[in-house]
Coordinates of C-alpha atoms and ligand atoms in Angstrom, one line a residue:
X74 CA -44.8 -2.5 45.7
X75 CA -42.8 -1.2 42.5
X76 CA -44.4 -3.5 39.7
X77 CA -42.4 -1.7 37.0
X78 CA -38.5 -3.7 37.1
X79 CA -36.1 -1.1 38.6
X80 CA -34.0 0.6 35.5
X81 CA -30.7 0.0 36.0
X82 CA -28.8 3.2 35.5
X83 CA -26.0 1.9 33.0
X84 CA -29.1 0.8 30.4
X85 CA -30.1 4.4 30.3
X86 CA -27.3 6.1 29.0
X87 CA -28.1 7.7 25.8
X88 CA -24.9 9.3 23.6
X89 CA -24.1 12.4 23.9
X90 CA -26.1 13.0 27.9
X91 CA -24.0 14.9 30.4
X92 CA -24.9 15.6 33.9
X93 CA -22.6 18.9 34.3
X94 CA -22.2 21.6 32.0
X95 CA -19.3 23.4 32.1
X96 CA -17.9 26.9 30.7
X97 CA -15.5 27.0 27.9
X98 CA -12.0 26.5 28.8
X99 CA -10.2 29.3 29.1
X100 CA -6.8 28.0 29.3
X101 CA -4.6 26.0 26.4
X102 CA -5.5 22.8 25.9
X103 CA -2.9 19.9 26.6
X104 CA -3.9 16.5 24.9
X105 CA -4.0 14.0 28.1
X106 CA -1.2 10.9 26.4
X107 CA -3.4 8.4 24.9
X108 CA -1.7 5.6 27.1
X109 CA -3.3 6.9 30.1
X110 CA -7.0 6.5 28.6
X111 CA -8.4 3.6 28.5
X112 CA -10.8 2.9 25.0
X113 CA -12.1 0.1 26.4
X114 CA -14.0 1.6 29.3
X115 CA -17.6 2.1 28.5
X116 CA -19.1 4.5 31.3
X117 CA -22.6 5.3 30.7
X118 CA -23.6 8.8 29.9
X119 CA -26.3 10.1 32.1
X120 CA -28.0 12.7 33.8
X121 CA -27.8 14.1 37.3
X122 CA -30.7 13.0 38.3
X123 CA -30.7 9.5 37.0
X124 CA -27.4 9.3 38.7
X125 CA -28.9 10.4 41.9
X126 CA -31.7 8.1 41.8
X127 CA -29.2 4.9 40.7
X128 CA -27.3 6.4 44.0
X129 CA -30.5 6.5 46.4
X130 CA -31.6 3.0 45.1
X131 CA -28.6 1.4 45.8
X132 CA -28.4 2.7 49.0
X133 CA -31.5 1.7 50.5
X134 CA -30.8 -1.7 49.8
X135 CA -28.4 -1.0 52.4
X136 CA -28.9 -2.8 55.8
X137 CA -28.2 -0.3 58.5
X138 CA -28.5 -0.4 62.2
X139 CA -29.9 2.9 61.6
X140 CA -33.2 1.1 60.1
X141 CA -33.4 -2.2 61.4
X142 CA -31.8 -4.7 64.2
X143 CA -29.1 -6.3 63.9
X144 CA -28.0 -9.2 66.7
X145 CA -24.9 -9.9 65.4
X146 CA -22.5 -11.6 68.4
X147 CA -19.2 -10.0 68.8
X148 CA -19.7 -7.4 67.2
X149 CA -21.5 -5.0 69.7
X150 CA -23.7 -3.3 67.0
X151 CA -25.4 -1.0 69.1
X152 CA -27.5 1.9 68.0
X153 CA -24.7 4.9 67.9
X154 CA -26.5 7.9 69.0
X155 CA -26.2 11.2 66.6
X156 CA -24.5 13.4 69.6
X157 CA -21.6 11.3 69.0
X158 CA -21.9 12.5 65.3
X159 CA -22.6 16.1 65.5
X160 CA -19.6 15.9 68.3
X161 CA -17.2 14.4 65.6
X162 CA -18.1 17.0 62.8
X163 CA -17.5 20.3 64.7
X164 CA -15.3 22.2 63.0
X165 CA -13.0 22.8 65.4
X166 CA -11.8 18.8 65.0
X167 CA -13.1 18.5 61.3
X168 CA -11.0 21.0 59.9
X169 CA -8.1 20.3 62.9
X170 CA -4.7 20.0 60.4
X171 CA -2.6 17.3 61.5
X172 CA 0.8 18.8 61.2
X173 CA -0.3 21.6 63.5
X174 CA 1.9 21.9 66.7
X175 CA 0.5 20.8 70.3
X176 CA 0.9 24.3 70.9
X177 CA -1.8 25.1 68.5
X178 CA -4.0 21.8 69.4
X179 CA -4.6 22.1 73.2
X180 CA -8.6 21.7 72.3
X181 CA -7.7 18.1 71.0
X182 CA -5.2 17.1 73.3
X183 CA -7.0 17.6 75.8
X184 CA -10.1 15.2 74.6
X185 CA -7.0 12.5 74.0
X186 CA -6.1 13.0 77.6
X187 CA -9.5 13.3 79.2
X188 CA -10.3 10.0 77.2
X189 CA -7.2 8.5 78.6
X190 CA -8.6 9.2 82.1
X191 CA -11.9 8.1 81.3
X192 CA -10.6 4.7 80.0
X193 CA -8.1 4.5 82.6
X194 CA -10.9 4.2 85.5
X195 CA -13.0 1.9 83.6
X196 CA -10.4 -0.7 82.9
X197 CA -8.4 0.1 86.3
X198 CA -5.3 0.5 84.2
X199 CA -2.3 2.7 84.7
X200 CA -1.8 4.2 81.1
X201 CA -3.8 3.9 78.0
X202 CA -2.8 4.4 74.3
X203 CA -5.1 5.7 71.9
X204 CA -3.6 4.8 68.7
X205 CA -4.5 1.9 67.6
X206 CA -6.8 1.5 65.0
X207 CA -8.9 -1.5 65.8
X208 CA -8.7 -4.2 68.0
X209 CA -6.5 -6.6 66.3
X210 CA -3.9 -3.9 65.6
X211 CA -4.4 -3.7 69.8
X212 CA -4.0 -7.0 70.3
X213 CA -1.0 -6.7 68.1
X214 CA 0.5 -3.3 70.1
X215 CA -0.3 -5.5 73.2
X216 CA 1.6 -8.6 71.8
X217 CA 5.0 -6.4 70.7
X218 CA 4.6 -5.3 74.7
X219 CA 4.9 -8.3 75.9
X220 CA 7.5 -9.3 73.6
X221 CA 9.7 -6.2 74.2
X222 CA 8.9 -6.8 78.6
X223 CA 10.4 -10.1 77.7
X224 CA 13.6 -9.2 75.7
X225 CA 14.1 -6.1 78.2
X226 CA 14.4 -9.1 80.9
X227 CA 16.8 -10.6 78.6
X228 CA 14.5 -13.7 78.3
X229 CA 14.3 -14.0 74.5
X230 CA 13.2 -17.9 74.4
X231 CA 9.6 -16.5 76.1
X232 CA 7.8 -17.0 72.6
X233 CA 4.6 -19.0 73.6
X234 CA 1.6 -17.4 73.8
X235 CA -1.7 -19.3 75.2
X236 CA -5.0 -19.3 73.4
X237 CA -8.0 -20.8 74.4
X238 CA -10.0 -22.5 71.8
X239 CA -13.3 -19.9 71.6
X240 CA -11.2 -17.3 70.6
X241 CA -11.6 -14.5 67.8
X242 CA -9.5 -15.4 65.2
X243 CA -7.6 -12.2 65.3
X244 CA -6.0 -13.9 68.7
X245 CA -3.9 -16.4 66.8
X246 CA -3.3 -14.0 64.0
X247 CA -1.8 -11.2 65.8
X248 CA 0.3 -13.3 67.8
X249 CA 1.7 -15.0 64.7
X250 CA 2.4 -11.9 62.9
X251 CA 4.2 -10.5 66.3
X252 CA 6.3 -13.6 65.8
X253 CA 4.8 -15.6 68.6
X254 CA 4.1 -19.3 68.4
X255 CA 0.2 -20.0 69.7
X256 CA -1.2 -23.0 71.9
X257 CA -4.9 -23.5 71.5
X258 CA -5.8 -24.4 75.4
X259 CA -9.3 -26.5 75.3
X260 CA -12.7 -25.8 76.8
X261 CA -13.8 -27.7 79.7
X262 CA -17.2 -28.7 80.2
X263 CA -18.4 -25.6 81.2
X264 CA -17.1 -23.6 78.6
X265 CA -14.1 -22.0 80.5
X266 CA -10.8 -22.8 80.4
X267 CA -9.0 -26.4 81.0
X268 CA -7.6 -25.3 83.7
X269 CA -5.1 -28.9 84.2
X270 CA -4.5 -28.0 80.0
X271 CA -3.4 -24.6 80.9
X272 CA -1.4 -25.7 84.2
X273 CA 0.6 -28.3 81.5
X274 CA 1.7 -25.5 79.1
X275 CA 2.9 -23.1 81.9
X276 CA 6.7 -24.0 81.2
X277 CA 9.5 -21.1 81.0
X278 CA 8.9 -20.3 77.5
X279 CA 5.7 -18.9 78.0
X280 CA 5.4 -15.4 76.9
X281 CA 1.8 -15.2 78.2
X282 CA -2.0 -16.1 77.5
X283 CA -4.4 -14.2 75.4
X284 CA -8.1 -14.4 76.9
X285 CA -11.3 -13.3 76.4
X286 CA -13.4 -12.4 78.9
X287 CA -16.5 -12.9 78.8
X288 CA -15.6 -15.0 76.4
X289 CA -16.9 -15.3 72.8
X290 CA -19.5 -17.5 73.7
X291 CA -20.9 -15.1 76.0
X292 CA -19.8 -16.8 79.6
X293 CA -17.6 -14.9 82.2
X294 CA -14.5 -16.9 82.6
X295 CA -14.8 -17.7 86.4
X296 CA -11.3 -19.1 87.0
X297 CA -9.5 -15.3 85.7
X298 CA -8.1 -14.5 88.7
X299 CA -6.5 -18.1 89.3
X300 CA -5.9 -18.0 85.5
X301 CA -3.7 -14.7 85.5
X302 CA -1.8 -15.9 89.0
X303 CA -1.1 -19.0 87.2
X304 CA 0.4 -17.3 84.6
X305 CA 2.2 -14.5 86.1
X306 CA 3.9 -17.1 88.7
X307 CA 5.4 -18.7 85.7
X308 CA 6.7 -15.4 84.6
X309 CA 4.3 -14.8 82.2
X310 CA 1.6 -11.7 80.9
X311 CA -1.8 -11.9 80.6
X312 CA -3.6 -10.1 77.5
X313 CA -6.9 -9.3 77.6
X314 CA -9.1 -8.9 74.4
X315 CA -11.5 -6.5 75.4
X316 CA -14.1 -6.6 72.4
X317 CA -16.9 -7.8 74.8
X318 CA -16.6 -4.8 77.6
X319 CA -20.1 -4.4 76.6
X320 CA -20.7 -6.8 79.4
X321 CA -18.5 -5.0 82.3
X322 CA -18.2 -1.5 81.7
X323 CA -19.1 0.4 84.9
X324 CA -18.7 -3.5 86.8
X325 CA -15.6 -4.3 86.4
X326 CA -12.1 -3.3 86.3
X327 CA -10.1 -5.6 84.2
X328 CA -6.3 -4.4 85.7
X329 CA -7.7 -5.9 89.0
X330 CA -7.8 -9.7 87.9
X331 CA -4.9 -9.6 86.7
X332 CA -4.8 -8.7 83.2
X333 CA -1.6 -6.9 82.2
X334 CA -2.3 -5.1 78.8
X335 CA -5.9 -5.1 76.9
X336 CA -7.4 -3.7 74.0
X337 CA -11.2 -1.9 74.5
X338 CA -13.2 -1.6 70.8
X339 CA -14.1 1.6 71.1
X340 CA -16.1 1.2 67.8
X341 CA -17.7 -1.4 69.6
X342 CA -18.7 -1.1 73.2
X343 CA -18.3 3.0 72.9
X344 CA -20.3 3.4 69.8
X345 CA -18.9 4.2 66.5
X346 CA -20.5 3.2 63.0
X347 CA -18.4 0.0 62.1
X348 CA -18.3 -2.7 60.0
X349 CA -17.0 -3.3 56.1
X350 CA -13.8 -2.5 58.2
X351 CA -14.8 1.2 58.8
X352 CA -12.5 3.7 61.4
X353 CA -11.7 2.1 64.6
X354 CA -9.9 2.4 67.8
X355 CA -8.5 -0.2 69.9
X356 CA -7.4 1.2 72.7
X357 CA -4.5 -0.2 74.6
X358 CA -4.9 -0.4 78.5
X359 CA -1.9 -1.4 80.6
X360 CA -1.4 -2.0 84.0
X361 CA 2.1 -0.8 86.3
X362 CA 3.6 -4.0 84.6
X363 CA 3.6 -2.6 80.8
X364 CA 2.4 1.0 81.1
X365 CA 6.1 1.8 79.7
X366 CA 5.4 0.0 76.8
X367 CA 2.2 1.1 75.7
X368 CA 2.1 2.4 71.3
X369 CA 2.6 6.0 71.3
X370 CA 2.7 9.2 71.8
X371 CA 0.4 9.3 74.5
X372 CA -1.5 12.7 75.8
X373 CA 0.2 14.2 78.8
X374 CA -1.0 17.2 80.9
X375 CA 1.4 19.8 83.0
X376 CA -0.5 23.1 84.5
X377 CA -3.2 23.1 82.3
X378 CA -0.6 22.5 79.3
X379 CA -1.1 19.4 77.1
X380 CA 1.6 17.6 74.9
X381 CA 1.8 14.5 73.5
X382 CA 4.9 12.2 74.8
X383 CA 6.3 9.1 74.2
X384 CA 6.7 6.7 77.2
X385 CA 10.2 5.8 78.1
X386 CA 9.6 2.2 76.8
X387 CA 7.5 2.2 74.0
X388 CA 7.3 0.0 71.4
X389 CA 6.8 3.1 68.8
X390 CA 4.1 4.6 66.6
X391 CA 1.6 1.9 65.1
X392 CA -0.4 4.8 63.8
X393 CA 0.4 8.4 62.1
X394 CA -0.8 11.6 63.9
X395 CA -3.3 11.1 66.8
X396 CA -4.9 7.7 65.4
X397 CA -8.5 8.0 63.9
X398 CA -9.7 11.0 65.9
X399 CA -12.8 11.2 64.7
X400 CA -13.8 8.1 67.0
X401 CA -12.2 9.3 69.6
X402 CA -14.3 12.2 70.1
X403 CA -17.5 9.8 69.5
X404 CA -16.2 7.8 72.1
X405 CA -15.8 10.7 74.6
X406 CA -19.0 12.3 74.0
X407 CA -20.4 8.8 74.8
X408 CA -18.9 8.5 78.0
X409 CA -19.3 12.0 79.5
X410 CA -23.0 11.8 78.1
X411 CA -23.8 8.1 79.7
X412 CA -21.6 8.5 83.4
X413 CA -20.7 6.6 85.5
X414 CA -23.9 5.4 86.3
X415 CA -24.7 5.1 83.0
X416 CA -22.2 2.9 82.1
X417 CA -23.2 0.6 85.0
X418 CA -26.8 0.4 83.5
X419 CA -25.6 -0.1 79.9
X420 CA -23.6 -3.8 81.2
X421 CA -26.6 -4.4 82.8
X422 CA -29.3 -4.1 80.3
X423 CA -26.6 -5.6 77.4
X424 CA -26.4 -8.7 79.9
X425 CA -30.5 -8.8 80.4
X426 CA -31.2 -8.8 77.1
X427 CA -29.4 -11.4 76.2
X428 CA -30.5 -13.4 79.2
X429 CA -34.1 -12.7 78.1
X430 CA -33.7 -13.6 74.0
X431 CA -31.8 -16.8 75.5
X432 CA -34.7 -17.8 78.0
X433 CA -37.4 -17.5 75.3
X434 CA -35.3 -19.3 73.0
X435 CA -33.1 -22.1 74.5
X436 CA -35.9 -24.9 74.5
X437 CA -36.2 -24.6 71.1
X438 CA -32.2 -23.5 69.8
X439 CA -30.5 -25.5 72.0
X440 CA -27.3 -24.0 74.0
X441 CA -24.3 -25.7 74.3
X442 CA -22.5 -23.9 77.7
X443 CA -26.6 -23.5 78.9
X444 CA -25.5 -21.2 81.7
X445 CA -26.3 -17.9 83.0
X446 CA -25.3 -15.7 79.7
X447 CA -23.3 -12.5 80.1
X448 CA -23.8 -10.1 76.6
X449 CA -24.3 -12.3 74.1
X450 CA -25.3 -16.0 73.7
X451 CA -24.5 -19.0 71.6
X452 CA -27.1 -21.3 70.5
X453 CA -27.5 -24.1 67.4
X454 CA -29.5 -24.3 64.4
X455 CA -29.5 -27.8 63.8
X456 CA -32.3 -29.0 66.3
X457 CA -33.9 -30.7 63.2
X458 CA -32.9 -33.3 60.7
X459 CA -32.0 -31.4 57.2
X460 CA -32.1 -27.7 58.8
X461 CA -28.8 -26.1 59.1
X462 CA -27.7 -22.5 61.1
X463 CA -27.3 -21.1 57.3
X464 CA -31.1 -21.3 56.9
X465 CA -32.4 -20.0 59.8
X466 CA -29.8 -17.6 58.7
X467 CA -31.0 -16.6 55.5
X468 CA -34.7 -17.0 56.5
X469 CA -34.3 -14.2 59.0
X470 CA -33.7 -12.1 56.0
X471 CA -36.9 -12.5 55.3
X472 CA -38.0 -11.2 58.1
X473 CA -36.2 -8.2 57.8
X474 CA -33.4 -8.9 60.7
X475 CA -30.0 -9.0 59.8
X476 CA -28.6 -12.6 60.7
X477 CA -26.5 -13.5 63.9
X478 CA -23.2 -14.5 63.7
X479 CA -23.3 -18.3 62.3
X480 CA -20.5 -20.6 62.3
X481 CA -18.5 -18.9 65.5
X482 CA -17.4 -19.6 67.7
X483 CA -15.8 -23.1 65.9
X484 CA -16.0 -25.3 69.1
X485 CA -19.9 -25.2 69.1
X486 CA -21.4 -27.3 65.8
X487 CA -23.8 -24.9 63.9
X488 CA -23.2 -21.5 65.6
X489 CA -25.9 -19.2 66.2
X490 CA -24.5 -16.3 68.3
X491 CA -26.7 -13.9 69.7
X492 CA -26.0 -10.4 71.1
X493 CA -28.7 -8.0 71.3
X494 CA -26.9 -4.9 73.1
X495 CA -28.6 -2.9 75.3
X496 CA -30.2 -0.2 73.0
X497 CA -32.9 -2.2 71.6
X498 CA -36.4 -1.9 72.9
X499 CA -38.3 -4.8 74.8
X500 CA -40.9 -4.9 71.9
X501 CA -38.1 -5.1 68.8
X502 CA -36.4 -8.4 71.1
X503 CA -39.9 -10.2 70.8
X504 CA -40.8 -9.4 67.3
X505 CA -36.9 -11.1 67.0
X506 CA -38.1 -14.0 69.1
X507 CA -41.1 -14.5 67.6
X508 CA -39.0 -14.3 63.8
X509 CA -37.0 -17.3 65.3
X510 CA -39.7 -19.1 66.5
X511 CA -41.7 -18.9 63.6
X512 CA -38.9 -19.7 61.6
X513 CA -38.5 -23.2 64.2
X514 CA -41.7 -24.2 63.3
X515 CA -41.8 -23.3 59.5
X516 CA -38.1 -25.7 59.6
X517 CA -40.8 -28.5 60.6
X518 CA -43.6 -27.5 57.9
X519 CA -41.9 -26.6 55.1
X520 CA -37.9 -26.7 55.2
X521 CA -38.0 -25.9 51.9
X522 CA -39.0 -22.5 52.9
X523 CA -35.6 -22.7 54.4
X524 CA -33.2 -24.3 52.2
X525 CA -34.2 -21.3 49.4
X526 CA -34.3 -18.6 51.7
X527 CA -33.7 -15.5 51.2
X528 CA -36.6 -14.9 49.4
X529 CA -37.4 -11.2 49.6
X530 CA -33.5 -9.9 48.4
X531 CA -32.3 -8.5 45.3
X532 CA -30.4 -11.8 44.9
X533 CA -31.3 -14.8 46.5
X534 CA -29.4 -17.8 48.4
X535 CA -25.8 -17.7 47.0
X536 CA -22.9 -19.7 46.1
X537 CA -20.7 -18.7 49.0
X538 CA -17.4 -19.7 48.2
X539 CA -17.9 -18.9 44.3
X540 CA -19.0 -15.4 45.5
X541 CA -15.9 -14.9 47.8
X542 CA -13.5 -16.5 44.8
X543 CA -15.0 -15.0 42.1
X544 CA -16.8 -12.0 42.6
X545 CA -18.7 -9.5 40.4
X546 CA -18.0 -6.2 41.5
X547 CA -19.2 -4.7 38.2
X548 CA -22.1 -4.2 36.1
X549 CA -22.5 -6.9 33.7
X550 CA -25.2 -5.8 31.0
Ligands
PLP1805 C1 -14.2 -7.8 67.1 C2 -13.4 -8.6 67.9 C3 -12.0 -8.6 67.7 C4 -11.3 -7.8 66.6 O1 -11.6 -6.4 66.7 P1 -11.5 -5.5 65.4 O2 -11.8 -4.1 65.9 O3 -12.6 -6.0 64.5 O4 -10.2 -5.6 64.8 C5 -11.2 -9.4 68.5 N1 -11.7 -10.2 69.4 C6 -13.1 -10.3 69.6 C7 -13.6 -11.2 70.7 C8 -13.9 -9.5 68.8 O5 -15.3 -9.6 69.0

């Protein structure tokens, strides 16, 4: 324990201290315009070492998956091995220029195009698009597809698309911004989707349904195949958000229940560094029904010759150059190091995992949809009078986990969504269960404990909404 307070780096700068020194210049000096200075700006003067130590300190109040867990549902943060790293920084790719002919890029062609085929077999689609930089801007490539399918059958009035009530928020969003108009379809009593609801809204200007499966409170949708048929016999598309392939990589093929275009995370499910809404890529399946439509240009191969080509339909570029390569390559070293086989065991052991948290947990958290779980699970935090999912929350903190996701999805009352992936060991998911349980009992003893939690942070419980409207970014001495 550091019992001296931590100096803060702007306190020690002393007049005159430089961290660089510099030769003389050798060229004429041109005053910079005194409009472009600004007098009022009071950066401290320091050394290079204080600087780097200000640096280091800051950064290890950092949470990182990297140095401890994080169960955070929906988001698929799963331990992103360094392969996939030392992969995305040969070189060859690093240093790859952008504006450099395919001629003179076969090497990274080729990876697009190999990770095409790759993703092809896993979702069972026809054609796959890697540009898309995360999976909203999918879902939103995926919408303008089936908007363009629709116009290109001169049926313009198709503008409804159908959204059942656990979806990510990004479902309604995308759809709005494509110029869509959204129907929330409800939850039935087992957490899938009202399938008379959804029968009622399957009128001739349907443009399609937008579904998650599993779906965001961790439960296969059952009904998907008489879902999509439902749907597609009232001449509409189904979109599939694809953020929780964690689940059915390896099991199953999306294209063969029906689902017409899709977006994969590849941050997610094939292991990038993400979050703070860092590089993505979400990839655009599509079955024989859109593959025309798919973002592009797309990797093509002709006697060992690779090019990039846009498919006769497309609905454009959504993304300069080849996307956000770097991932890419993560993604493929990923796949090619894991198998097919490998793939297989990573649904399985994301989907046991969660079963096992859920099992040790549910008499105590109660579950809403109490089913068999598929990756991730959603349980409440208000199994006690006073206690709320915001201080078991903060009270894990404490324990040196990084929270669940609280407060989603919106149609269960205080949230708690679980998703452990599959890279965490048996002995890291019981130190987690006994954090929770502990934290049950303390929520009986002492809610206090709770209600000022955390207690072990630089700052402690804040003011939410002031933080998000007003927040301090700066230094304030
Ligand atoms: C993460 C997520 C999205 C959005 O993906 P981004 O890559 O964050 O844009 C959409 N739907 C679900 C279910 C998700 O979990």
């Amino acid at each position: 324990m550091n019992l001296r307070p931590e100096p803060l780096a702007y306190e020690l700068s002393s007049p005159g201290r430089v961290g660089v020194s510099l030769p003389g210049c050798d060229v004429p000096e041109t005053p910079v315009p005194s409009s472009l200075l600004r007098v009022e700006l009071d950066l401290p003067e320091l050394d290079e070492l204080t600087v780097v130590r200000h640096f280091t300190r800051l950064s290890q109040k950092n949470y990182s998956i990297d140095t401890q867990y994080y169960p955070l549902g929906s988001c698929t943060m799963k331990y992103n091995p360094k392969a996939n790293e030392a992969a995305a920084a040969l070189p060859g790719w690093r240093g790859a220029h952008p504006l450099v002919s395919d001629a003179h890029n076969q090497g990274a062609i080729e990876l697009i195009y190999r990770l095409q085929e790759s993703l092809k077999a896993i979702g069972g689609f026809k054609t796959v698009s890697l540009q898309p930089a995360a999976g909203a801007h999918g879902e939103l490539a995926g919408v303008f597809m089936i908007r363009a399918y629709h116009l290109a059958y001169g049926n313009p009035g198709r503008v409804k698309m159908l959204i059942p009530d656990s979806a990510h928020g990004t479902n309604p969003a995308s759809c709005t911004m494509a110029g869509l108009t959204t129907v929330t379809i409800p939850s039935d009593a087992e957490g899938g989707v009202d399938m008379e609801r959804l029968a009622a809204e399957c009128d001739d200007t349907v443009a399609g349904i937008m579904i998650t499966n599993p779906s965001t409170l961790g439960l296969f949708e059952r009904n998907i195949e008489k879902i999509a048929k439902m749907v597609h016999d009232a001449s509409g598309l189904v979109y599939g958000d694809g953020a929780n392939m964690n689940a059915l990589t390896g099991v199953l093929r999306p294209a063969d229940v029906g689902i017409d275009v899709m977006h994969f995370n590849l941050h997610k499910t094939f292991s990038t560094p993400h979050g703070g809404g860092g590089p993505g890529v979400g990839m655009v399946g599509a079955a024989a029904s859109l593959a025309e439509y798919v973002p592009g240009p797309i990797a093509a191969e002709k006697n060992g010759k690779y090019s990039m080509e846009m498919p006769s339909k497309s609905i454009g570029r959504i993304k300069a150059f080849y996307g956000n390569f770097a991932v890419l390559v993560r993604a493929y070293t990923y796949i090619r190091m894991l198998g097919a086989d490998g793939l297989v065991r990573l649904a399985e052991n994301a989907v046991l995992n969660a079963n096992y948290i859920k099992a040790r947990l549910e008499k105590v958290y109660p579950v809403k949809y109490p089913r068999r779980c598929m990756h991730e699970f959603v349980a409440m935090g208000n199994f006690i009078d006073g206690i709320h999912t915001l201080d078991i929350a903060k009270r894990l903190i404490d324990y040196g986990f990084h929270p669940p996701t609280i407060y989603f999805p919106l149609i269960v009352p205080e949230a708690l969504m679980i998703e452990p992936t599959e890279t965490e060991s048996k002995e890291t998911l019981d130190a987690f269960i006994e954090a929770m349980l502990k934290i049950a009992e303390e929520a009986k003893s002492n809610p206090e404990l709770l209600h000022d939690a955390p207690h072990g942070t630089p700052v402690g419980r804040l003011d939410e909404v002031a933080a998000a409207r007003n927040p301090v970014l700066c230094y304030r001495g």
